[in-house]
């Protein structure tokens, strides 16, 4: 009869036998076949019928079960197969068989009692009574002594906390535990996705023995193993092996005990010598996992599973995998709402529904390294704790937005910035960049756009490329931007991209080495800095010198606003201001005067862009940059301002020491500044010369002649040499008795 069916139809018939097995019927009937075939949404839509919603993982265990062979295909099923073959010919396609099934009023009537369960809960299924029901009394015995020192029982507390949602995951776990061939389950999901919470809720339900719990699992207890306790004090040979054997014997002696191992990957290699010889803890567990004498629930992350567990395929085959995804937005809203109600009942703190939505928004914006729902629940819990810590009667307290914002700031160790940026302070700080008023004005405009309601939802706050010759204020702009935005120039993260020009070390230095390589557990310099300082100005200096692999890495950073290091940790750039600098293409067009005309500025930008492209800089990366801002060459008066500013700084330092700085000719800085700057180093050369001619000799006198320096009242600058030469120093006593150091 199977020869009459198409391959896809054969597969559906086979899978429907698993459904029949799960529902306790040893014979496949047309109702089960039709119900399973409706799981295929395309078949359902072809007949104008609603699709059923059966979680595929729910029946995977039944599909692979050795008991599947005991499920026979009922004669009525073959009658429908014959009818479909006679009408449509062979091989019979799924849609043809399903259409034939639904022509029967008997089949349609039988399906009414098998409506798709809301939320995919097993309790909503119409399950026939088992012919041989198995009941289990709750085990009242205390934990054996061999277990009491290695862990604890889950679900024994009466905290009042309940798992919200996730009923489908509970069904998946229970289905895996009921599989006779291999009754072990592995929960795989990101940190904070709710793996442990699912197991804790399962333990509470098993303890309460409610109607939603399968009879075979009622009264079972879940024992949570502490891997550290298992391995503690086992430096002598045979100690760990004996402890593991006692653990196995205690668990196998009581089928009501289910072992739960959080961070399951920590058991990999435990007990094995550094040279990979000897047996590990998992080697001792494998035979019992396969025989069914031991039931285990494990939990780990996707990365740790792939890295540590998946290479051992013999161990993988002994587990039914249950993926634990982050909840959908609708599910997350419901989880937060019910959790807030439970938290309000326990603490007495009033939580407005609108504030719960704000909790989710702030957690999503500022805490990227943790999955939902743990991320939002952690913020809500911390906010309620802060509210209660204020003092007074907690039952009269109401959670406020400031409490939530403070909770987020406490968690990320940084203030929350947004529309509260002091724009006047920002404008003032940017004005300190000499000679680049137009460029800093464009940056100010980019900041205003980034903080507005029309800002992009993904990527960093902004990303700008500053192009111009060296020494015109590009790095100074980044420092001024950090001080203007955050009130502190230390919030600038500076990376000299010439350090990342190598092929092999460039990416690994930024985001961490790949697993198995030296330093793989340390993370990367860039990702570590961003995780520690999510609100910052990121300066990528001389971006054209970075390796092309680094450029490719920046594509994701500028597009999605996140970077994932080699350990799987997520660094967010969503609240980061990215500033890149380059002097590509400007050396050929370097001029002593600035480009004051729009056409000249545009030409300068085009030269820089073309030079970057010729150097291999990807055009798609240029397309992700918010703005390309040209910096003009400084004018003579600009260098004069820079020189006088540096002299003012030196004078202020001397004033703090009780001394004054005097220039016999105040016009000297303006005369020498342009000459110094023509060396090609720009403003840096002006500052360096003043340091060498004034600061260096004065510092030498302070160190070598402390007595004379103690009597000095004035540092007088009589000349500023025009060429590189050692400055002369003389001590002079003025007619009024003032001791002066003449430079």
XYZ file of C-alpha atoms in Angstrom:
743
model
C 0.000 0.000 0.000
C 2.901 2.346 0.742
C 3.934 2.084 -2.908
C 0.824 4.081 -3.816
C 2.055 7.096 -1.845
C 4.430 9.838 -2.870
C 7.591 10.254 -0.760
C 6.275 13.333 1.069
C 3.003 11.522 1.764
C 4.909 8.552 3.204
C 6.802 10.899 5.491
C 3.602 12.518 6.756
C 2.057 9.111 7.470
C 5.165 8.123 9.429
C 5.114 11.348 11.461
C 1.418 10.985 12.195
C 2.187 7.611 13.797
C 4.330 9.526 16.282
C 1.340 11.747 17.064
C -0.778 8.671 17.647
C 1.908 7.248 19.931
C 2.122 10.450 21.910
C -1.625 10.518 22.436
C -1.602 6.935 23.676
C -3.330 5.226 20.745
C -1.572 2.131 19.312
C -3.412 2.470 15.992
C -3.159 5.280 13.496
C -6.625 6.501 12.618
C -7.712 8.937 9.887
C -8.289 11.673 12.490
C -4.641 11.611 13.603
C -3.427 11.517 10.026
C -5.607 14.473 9.029
C -4.676 16.454 12.128
C -0.953 16.022 11.486
C -1.229 16.816 7.794
C -2.915 20.111 8.685
C 0.320 21.013 10.471
C 1.640 21.745 7.004
C 0.356 25.262 6.490
C 0.496 25.031 2.697
C -1.800 21.996 2.686
C -4.224 23.675 5.068
C -4.412 26.864 3.020
C -5.002 24.856 -0.154
C -8.206 23.476 1.372
C -9.144 26.735 3.066
C -8.644 25.244 6.520
C -6.831 26.613 9.581
C -3.451 25.019 10.171
C -2.792 23.145 13.389
C 0.114 24.269 15.527
C 2.206 21.392 16.791
C 5.658 22.140 18.100
C 8.032 20.018 16.034
C 10.335 19.394 18.955
C 7.360 18.041 20.896
C 7.087 14.959 18.737
C 10.688 14.467 17.757
C 11.226 12.124 20.673
C 8.211 10.063 19.649
C 9.362 9.978 16.028
C 12.708 8.513 17.073
C 11.246 6.169 19.668
C 11.672 2.427 19.380
C 7.986 2.090 20.323
C 6.956 3.677 17.041
C 6.992 0.283 15.363
C 4.185 -0.819 17.674
C 1.837 1.776 16.145
C -0.044 0.114 13.322
C -1.756 1.874 10.469
C -5.461 1.314 10.812
C -7.495 -0.234 7.953
C -9.574 2.922 7.567
C -6.438 4.841 6.643
C -5.786 2.418 3.773
C -9.400 2.822 2.634
C -8.811 6.550 2.185
C -5.499 5.839 0.432
C -7.279 3.528 -2.048
C -9.995 6.119 -2.627
C -7.439 8.853 -3.285
C -5.444 6.609 -5.657
C -8.564 5.665 -7.595
C -9.601 9.272 -7.996
C -6.241 10.988 -8.559
C -3.943 8.164 -9.595
C -0.625 7.118 -8.111
C 1.528 8.241 -6.474
C -0.882 9.969 -4.101
C 0.288 13.472 -3.189
C -0.346 14.919 0.322
C -2.946 17.439 -0.859
C -4.872 14.714 -2.686
C -4.959 12.458 0.370
C -5.937 15.308 2.681
C -8.723 16.359 0.329
C -10.062 12.788 0.343
C -9.960 12.667 4.143
C -11.976 15.863 4.487
C -14.687 14.590 2.207
C -15.649 12.292 5.085
C -18.012 13.874 7.587
C -16.832 11.357 10.173
C -13.256 12.657 9.925
C -14.355 16.281 10.085
C -16.486 15.605 13.177
C -13.652 13.766 14.925
C -11.304 16.679 14.402
C -13.495 19.085 16.338
C -12.246 17.582 19.565
C -8.667 17.993 18.448
C -8.619 21.751 17.895
C -5.162 23.287 17.889
C -4.209 23.878 21.506
C -3.903 27.519 22.526
C -0.325 28.258 23.378
C 0.576 24.672 22.404
C -0.149 23.341 25.884
C -0.426 19.607 26.235
C -3.202 20.007 28.805
C -5.461 21.377 26.081
C -5.140 18.270 23.949
C -7.929 15.731 24.042
C -5.911 12.770 25.170
C -7.573 9.318 25.417
C -7.160 7.454 28.671
C -4.223 5.085 28.688
C -5.137 1.416 28.865
C -2.588 0.898 31.642
C -2.271 4.146 33.573
C 0.876 4.505 35.569
C 0.616 6.448 38.788
C 3.441 7.516 40.992
C 3.309 8.591 44.580
C 5.282 11.579 45.658
C 8.551 10.539 47.171
C 8.638 11.799 50.728
C 12.107 10.455 51.500
C 14.843 12.979 52.240
C 17.838 13.280 49.991
C 20.430 10.539 50.393
C 23.561 11.627 52.184
C 25.546 11.128 48.994
C 23.484 13.882 47.339
C 22.921 16.367 50.136
C 26.493 17.688 49.920
C 26.490 17.964 46.131
C 23.386 20.047 45.448
C 19.813 20.783 46.421
C 16.219 20.113 45.399
C 14.523 22.579 43.077
C 10.996 23.815 43.702
C 11.220 23.534 47.489
C 10.903 27.262 48.172
C 7.643 29.128 48.597
C 8.782 32.479 47.227
C 5.579 32.943 45.264
C 7.459 33.507 42.033
C 5.988 31.748 39.034
C 7.160 31.262 35.493
C 5.154 33.334 33.061
C 4.524 31.775 29.688
C 6.866 29.134 28.321
C 4.225 26.410 28.559
C 5.425 25.012 25.241
C 8.942 24.598 26.625
C 7.608 22.771 29.675
C 5.749 20.386 27.383
C 8.912 19.796 25.354
C 10.917 18.984 28.473
C 8.269 16.626 29.841
C 7.984 14.874 26.464
C 11.739 14.317 26.471
C 11.661 12.890 29.989
C 8.883 10.486 28.983
C 10.784 9.107 26.003
C 11.642 5.520 26.800
C 14.665 5.148 24.561
C 16.509 8.206 25.834
C 14.895 10.212 28.616
C 17.430 13.061 28.831
C 16.858 16.673 27.817
C 19.317 19.445 26.969
C 18.108 23.051 27.117
C 20.107 25.275 24.776
C 19.687 29.037 24.798
C 21.476 32.314 25.338
C 22.286 33.563 28.809
C 19.165 35.031 30.353
C 16.699 33.339 28.004
C 15.053 31.436 30.884
C 16.552 27.922 30.830
C 16.928 27.595 34.591
C 13.566 29.265 35.195
C 11.870 26.619 33.028
C 13.408 23.810 35.073
C 12.487 25.498 38.362
C 8.881 25.857 37.231
C 8.850 22.206 36.161
C 10.097 21.213 39.611
C 7.291 23.174 41.297
C 4.667 21.582 39.070
C 5.995 18.109 39.696
C 5.897 18.766 43.406
C 2.312 20.092 43.322
C 1.166 17.136 41.184
C -1.362 19.246 39.280
C -3.579 17.952 36.530
C -1.302 19.485 33.875
C 1.509 17.157 34.954
C 1.720 13.726 33.278
C 0.918 10.859 35.613
C 4.326 9.311 35.014
C 6.098 12.407 36.346
C 3.893 13.262 39.317
C 5.840 13.155 42.522
C 9.228 13.334 40.828
C 11.831 15.671 42.259
C 14.576 17.555 40.440
C 18.005 17.520 42.041
C 20.255 20.431 40.996
C 23.909 19.383 40.935
C 26.622 21.844 41.915
C 29.628 20.960 39.683
C 31.994 22.877 41.959
C 30.917 20.831 44.962
C 31.407 17.663 42.933
C 34.990 18.589 42.069
C 36.004 20.243 45.367
C 38.796 18.551 47.313
C 39.482 15.834 44.736
C 43.234 16.235 44.330
C 43.850 12.622 45.307
C 43.346 9.881 42.730
C 40.053 8.077 42.969
C 38.266 10.716 45.068
C 36.269 12.203 42.203
C 35.537 8.793 40.688
C 34.158 7.535 43.979
C 32.023 10.624 44.454
C 30.578 10.305 40.933
C 29.805 6.638 41.493
C 27.918 7.452 44.701
C 25.982 10.130 42.832
C 24.999 7.702 40.081
C 23.960 4.953 42.492
C 21.793 7.338 44.539
C 20.035 8.674 41.440
C 19.498 5.262 39.853
C 18.095 3.872 43.095
C 15.229 6.362 43.038
C 13.520 6.855 39.685
C 11.697 9.808 41.177
C 14.933 11.813 41.159
C 15.805 13.764 38.018
C 19.290 15.236 37.774
C 19.624 18.859 36.646
C 23.043 20.209 35.651
C 23.185 23.925 34.929
C 26.175 24.991 32.828
C 26.413 21.411 31.629
C 29.558 22.131 29.637
C 31.476 22.538 32.920
C 31.415 18.736 33.283
C 33.324 18.272 30.027
C 36.847 17.170 30.887
C 36.243 17.223 34.664
C 38.356 14.454 36.148
C 40.508 14.067 33.044
C 44.223 14.790 33.262
C 45.759 17.706 31.415
C 47.184 15.327 28.808
C 43.614 14.125 28.006
C 44.231 10.737 29.584
C 41.870 9.088 32.006
C 38.111 9.132 32.327
C 35.996 12.219 32.818
C 32.757 12.578 34.786
C 30.746 12.360 31.580
C 32.454 9.094 30.641
C 31.008 7.606 33.824
C 27.538 9.016 33.112
C 27.256 7.929 29.455
C 26.270 4.261 30.037
C 23.517 5.233 32.446
C 22.244 7.979 30.135
C 21.876 5.480 27.330
C 20.197 2.772 29.402
C 17.495 5.057 30.745
C 18.382 4.289 34.387
C 19.288 7.949 34.824
C 17.228 10.941 33.728
C 19.142 14.178 33.236
C 18.209 17.747 32.325
C 21.123 19.880 31.192
C 21.365 23.570 30.332
C 24.007 25.404 28.345
C 24.442 28.128 25.742
C 24.669 27.608 22.008
C 28.335 28.595 21.935
C 29.351 26.331 24.824
C 27.340 23.444 23.369
C 29.071 23.733 20.006
C 32.495 24.245 21.576
C 32.546 21.644 24.347
C 29.717 19.121 23.985
C 28.921 18.735 20.297
C 32.326 17.250 19.365
C 31.361 14.209 21.484
C 28.638 12.771 19.257
C 28.188 9.754 21.525
C 27.097 12.149 24.250
C 24.936 14.237 21.903
C 22.900 11.184 20.886
C 21.890 10.644 24.498
C 20.015 13.958 24.734
C 16.853 15.423 23.245
C 17.631 19.017 22.346
C 15.172 21.729 23.313
C 15.994 25.202 22.025
C 15.071 28.040 24.375
C 14.604 31.161 22.239
C 14.116 34.653 23.543
C 10.403 35.417 23.828
C 8.596 37.333 21.126
C 7.684 40.987 21.832
C 4.122 39.982 22.675
C 5.274 37.185 24.984
C 7.825 39.489 26.602
C 5.162 42.107 27.312
C 2.988 39.492 28.978
C 5.922 38.119 30.981
C 6.826 41.579 32.237
C 3.216 42.439 33.034
C 2.606 39.322 35.112
C 6.031 39.524 36.724
C 5.338 43.136 37.727
C 2.037 42.066 39.285
C 3.766 39.311 41.259
C 6.544 41.688 42.330
C 3.989 44.297 43.399
C 2.151 41.726 45.503
C 5.362 40.617 47.217
C 6.948 44.026 47.860
C 4.003 46.422 48.020
C 5.633 48.804 45.526
C 3.102 50.153 43.042
C 4.188 49.612 39.429
C 2.305 51.433 36.687
C 1.741 49.415 33.458
C 3.181 52.222 31.336
C 6.391 52.078 33.360
C 6.801 48.376 32.592
C 7.002 49.204 28.878
C 9.626 51.832 29.686
C 11.641 49.194 31.554
C 11.756 47.045 28.452
C 12.741 49.991 26.237
C 15.617 51.114 28.474
C 16.886 47.565 28.958
C 16.877 46.977 25.220
C 18.730 50.233 24.553
C 21.414 50.019 27.212
C 21.997 46.352 28.131
C 22.769 44.400 24.946
C 24.824 41.555 26.418
C 21.939 39.710 28.106
C 18.969 37.972 26.540
C 15.333 38.592 27.302
C 13.463 38.194 29.570
C 16.337 38.219 32.112
C 17.510 41.634 30.906
C 14.221 43.456 31.540
C 13.442 41.487 34.703
C 16.845 42.388 36.155
C 16.195 46.089 35.540
C 12.707 45.871 37.039
C 13.972 44.003 40.101
C 16.796 46.505 40.629
C 14.436 49.473 40.226
C 12.014 48.079 42.807
C 14.915 47.443 45.182
C 16.109 51.039 44.797
C 12.595 52.293 45.394
C 12.325 50.277 48.607
C 15.794 51.341 49.756
C 14.786 55.013 49.851
C 13.074 54.386 53.176
C 9.631 54.807 54.630
C 6.697 52.460 54.349
C 7.274 50.303 51.263
C 3.539 49.755 50.874
C 3.134 53.422 50.121
C 5.927 53.579 47.610
C 5.364 53.971 43.872
C 7.960 53.097 41.270
C 9.047 56.109 39.221
C 10.913 56.573 35.975
C 13.917 57.932 37.860
C 14.118 54.643 39.788
C 14.192 52.694 36.517
C 16.803 54.977 34.951
C 18.963 54.747 38.059
C 18.705 50.958 37.962
C 19.952 50.930 34.372
C 22.785 53.349 35.225
C 23.813 51.154 38.147
C 23.925 48.077 35.945
C 25.950 49.613 33.093
C 28.027 51.838 35.398
C 27.405 54.834 33.166
C 24.872 57.665 32.999
C 21.993 57.475 30.547
C 22.351 60.177 27.959
C 19.898 61.222 25.325
C 18.005 64.396 24.954
C 19.558 65.564 28.246
C 22.849 66.376 26.522
C 23.949 69.926 27.312
C 24.088 71.333 23.786
C 25.451 74.682 24.987
C 28.376 72.894 26.640
C 28.928 70.873 23.478
C 29.013 73.994 21.310
C 31.454 75.647 23.712
C 33.808 72.655 23.707
C 33.776 72.328 19.923
C 34.611 76.042 19.650
C 37.978 75.353 21.289
C 39.136 73.658 18.073
C 41.051 76.440 16.322
C 40.324 77.297 12.715
C 37.717 74.592 12.032
C 34.485 76.396 12.783
C 32.702 75.066 9.728
C 33.771 71.450 10.345
C 32.807 71.535 14.022
C 29.507 73.119 13.033
C 28.768 70.092 10.855
C 29.636 67.775 13.752
C 27.313 69.735 16.032
C 24.570 69.264 13.447
C 25.224 65.499 13.333
C 24.923 65.295 17.135
C 21.627 67.181 17.086
C 20.321 64.815 14.409
C 21.476 61.753 16.377
C 19.606 62.887 19.488
C 16.419 63.793 17.669
C 13.302 61.688 17.098
C 14.262 60.976 13.476
C 17.561 59.311 14.334
C 18.198 55.838 12.865
C 17.144 52.975 15.101
C 20.223 50.878 14.348
C 23.913 51.592 14.297
C 25.881 54.047 16.450
C 24.703 57.538 17.299
C 26.649 58.777 14.333
C 29.783 57.916 12.392
C 31.859 60.665 10.809
C 35.046 60.616 8.796
C 37.324 63.616 9.332
C 39.711 64.049 6.419
C 42.522 66.569 6.284
C 46.277 66.991 6.740
C 47.970 66.182 9.996
C 47.962 68.733 12.774
C 44.749 70.588 11.846
C 42.642 69.504 14.849
C 40.986 66.182 13.986
C 42.057 64.401 17.161
C 41.417 67.567 19.168
C 37.865 67.563 17.818
C 37.282 64.040 19.154
C 38.538 65.080 22.592
C 36.352 68.188 22.571
C 33.385 66.084 21.477
C 33.847 63.670 24.398
C 34.107 66.544 26.873
C 31.099 68.323 25.410
C 28.881 65.233 25.376
C 29.857 63.612 28.653
C 31.591 66.373 30.583
C 34.787 64.340 30.670
C 37.404 63.933 27.944
C 38.339 60.534 29.433
C 35.191 59.116 27.791
C 37.193 59.063 24.587
C 38.273 55.585 23.435
C 41.181 56.093 21.054
C 42.584 53.387 18.802
C 45.543 54.047 16.519
C 44.617 51.910 13.523
C 48.233 51.577 12.415
C 48.512 49.024 15.251
C 45.990 46.830 13.454
C 47.591 46.646 10.020
C 48.723 43.012 10.299
C 46.719 40.261 8.629
C 46.583 37.799 11.480
C 46.562 39.929 14.588
C 44.338 42.794 13.490
C 40.893 41.298 14.046
C 41.933 39.045 16.936
C 43.368 42.062 18.766
C 40.120 43.979 18.387
C 37.529 41.269 19.143
C 39.611 38.486 20.715
C 41.350 35.354 19.525
C 39.413 32.415 18.138
C 38.735 29.431 20.451
C 41.826 27.304 20.906
C 44.273 30.155 20.325
C 46.320 32.009 22.895
C 44.286 34.685 24.673
C 40.913 33.315 23.524
C 39.432 33.848 27.004
C 40.551 37.476 27.300
C 38.332 39.125 24.718
C 39.386 41.915 22.382
C 40.693 45.393 23.115
C 37.874 47.105 21.249
C 34.999 44.920 22.470
C 36.227 44.960 26.074
C 36.481 48.761 26.005
C 32.986 49.125 24.546
C 31.440 46.704 27.039
C 33.021 48.670 29.904
C 32.136 52.085 28.378
C 29.014 51.825 26.194
C 28.513 55.634 26.275
C 31.630 57.069 24.691
C 33.316 58.685 21.714
C 35.211 56.047 19.730
C 38.148 57.497 17.805
C 39.623 55.302 15.062
C 42.685 57.332 14.155
C 44.190 56.994 10.666
C 41.591 54.493 9.543
C 43.276 54.058 6.146
C 46.182 52.214 7.822
C 44.012 49.404 9.203
C 43.990 45.978 7.581
C 41.103 45.258 5.169
C 39.821 42.631 7.619
C 39.294 45.437 10.114
C 37.324 47.399 7.534
C 35.062 44.406 6.990
C 34.587 44.147 10.739
C 33.452 47.767 10.884
C 30.703 47.073 8.339
C 28.684 45.200 10.963
C 29.535 47.707 13.669
C 28.291 50.698 11.669
C 25.285 48.884 10.225
C 23.883 46.957 13.206
C 25.526 48.856 16.043
C 26.918 45.727 17.713
C 30.156 43.754 17.780
C 30.410 40.174 19.005
C 33.747 39.071 20.408
C 35.284 35.618 20.127
C 33.639 34.551 23.418
C 30.154 35.439 22.193
C 29.859 38.597 24.311
C 28.054 41.466 22.612
C 29.485 44.985 22.651
C 27.034 47.721 21.775
C 27.787 50.849 19.743
C 24.219 52.146 19.853
C 25.182 54.915 22.272
C 28.621 55.446 20.809
C 29.796 58.350 18.657
C 32.243 56.960 16.097
C 34.886 59.357 14.777
C 37.339 58.199 12.103
C 40.227 60.269 10.812
C 42.342 60.063 7.686
C 44.933 62.123 5.868
C 44.735 59.999 2.736
C 45.150 62.043 -0.405
C 45.929 65.314 1.332
C 49.700 65.161 1.239
C 49.673 65.644 -2.510
C 47.395 68.674 -2.193
C 48.774 70.131 1.037
C 48.582 73.906 1.103
C 49.540 76.531 3.658
C 46.187 78.266 3.424
C 42.728 76.792 3.858
C 39.999 75.997 1.372
C 37.455 78.689 1.911
C 35.357 78.083 -1.167
C 32.736 75.345 -1.291
C 34.156 73.996 -4.515
C 37.615 73.722 -2.991
C 36.248 71.925 0.060
C 34.336 69.530 -2.131
C 37.474 68.893 -4.165
C 39.428 68.132 -1.028
C 36.760 65.631 0.096
C 36.699 63.931 -3.286
C 40.493 63.610 -3.292
C 40.403 61.975 0.139
C 37.593 59.591 -0.850
C 39.306 58.586 -4.093
C 42.581 58.014 -2.254
C 40.786 55.738 0.222
C 39.143 53.764 -2.580
C 42.459 53.364 -4.399
C 43.949 52.038 -1.173
C 41.304 49.318 -1.047
C 38.935 51.070 1.379
C 35.529 49.447 0.709
C 32.934 51.768 -0.839
C 30.188 50.022 1.157
C 31.915 51.174 4.353
C 32.041 54.734 3.070
C 28.317 54.414 2.377
C 27.647 53.602 6.043
C 29.408 56.725 7.322
C 26.997 59.468 8.359
C 29.131 62.349 7.106
C 32.543 62.931 5.516
C 33.840 66.236 6.875
C 36.895 67.960 5.352
C 39.337 69.844 7.586
C 41.092 72.806 5.999
C 44.743 73.684 6.413
C 45.274 76.224 9.160
C 45.986 79.877 8.471
C 48.770 81.983 9.986
C 46.422 83.557 12.524
C 45.268 80.084 13.572
C 48.806 79.065 14.485
C 49.196 82.305 16.407
C 46.081 81.497 18.427
C 47.395 77.991 19.130
C 50.767 79.339 20.274
C 49.204 81.938 22.571
C 46.844 79.324 23.984
C 49.751 77.005 24.808
C 51.646 79.872 26.419
C 48.554 80.668 28.446
C 48.451 77.074 29.660
C 52.126 77.206 30.645
C 51.552 80.523 32.408
C 48.626 79.063 34.354
C 50.800 76.166 35.565
C 53.518 78.594 36.701
C 50.922 80.743 38.409
C 49.878 77.753 40.500
C 53.519 77.628 41.691
C 53.489 81.337 42.605
C 55.466 82.509 39.563
C 54.647 84.505 36.456
C 55.391 84.027 32.786
C 56.428 87.166 30.904
C 57.164 87.718 27.204
C 59.301 90.721 26.417
C 57.787 90.765 22.931
C 54.148 89.550 22.924
C 54.283 89.303 19.138
C 56.963 86.583 19.238
C 54.507 83.628 19.177
C 52.762 84.947 16.093
C 56.083 85.511 14.333
C 57.433 82.054 14.980
C 54.267 79.910 14.877
C 53.823 79.932 11.077
C 57.509 79.225 10.547
C 57.369 76.236 12.877
C 54.142 74.939 11.331
C 55.579 74.959 7.800
C 57.536 71.843 8.744
C 54.431 69.899 7.796
C 53.367 68.811 11.280
C 50.898 71.616 11.810
C 49.719 72.576 15.268
C 51.558 69.703 16.904
C 54.889 71.232 15.864
C 53.948 74.607 17.356
C 53.115 73.029 20.690
C 56.210 70.802 20.592
C 58.527 73.781 19.970
C 57.076 75.760 22.875
C 57.459 72.727 25.090
C 61.104 72.316 24.087
C 62.018 75.987 24.335
C 60.262 76.850 27.596
C 58.935 73.860 29.511
C 61.962 71.564 29.093
C 64.644 74.012 30.327
C 62.475 75.282 33.171
C 61.805 71.714 34.292
C 65.561 70.995 34.212
C 66.280 74.011 36.431
C 63.552 72.958 38.849
C 65.182 69.537 39.199
C 68.883 70.601 39.341
C 68.680 73.941 41.232
C 65.835 73.642 43.727
C 67.237 76.430 45.932
C 67.440 78.982 43.139
C 64.067 77.889 41.813
C 62.595 78.445 45.239
C 63.620 82.091 45.062
C 62.495 82.559 41.465
C 59.520 84.861 40.992
C 59.374 85.184 37.214
C 60.095 83.218 34.058
C 60.951 85.711 31.333
C 61.026 84.794 27.652
C 63.229 87.208 25.755
C 63.405 85.378 22.444
C 61.994 82.414 20.580
C 64.596 80.938 18.219
C 63.513 80.257 14.690
C 65.517 77.080 14.266
C 66.302 73.957 16.235
C 68.774 74.950 18.898
C 69.319 74.445 22.582
C 67.736 77.280 24.547
C 69.985 79.366 26.818
C 69.189 79.908 30.482
C 70.321 82.765 32.704
C 69.485 83.780 36.245
C 68.926 87.536 36.493
C 68.244 89.693 39.541
C 66.090 92.684 38.695
C 66.639 96.067 40.327
C 63.706 95.438 42.637
C 65.366 92.236 43.853
C 63.174 89.853 41.855
C 65.030 86.729 40.756
C 64.101 85.815 37.176
C 64.919 82.861 34.959
C 65.554 84.232 31.471
C 64.923 81.868 28.611
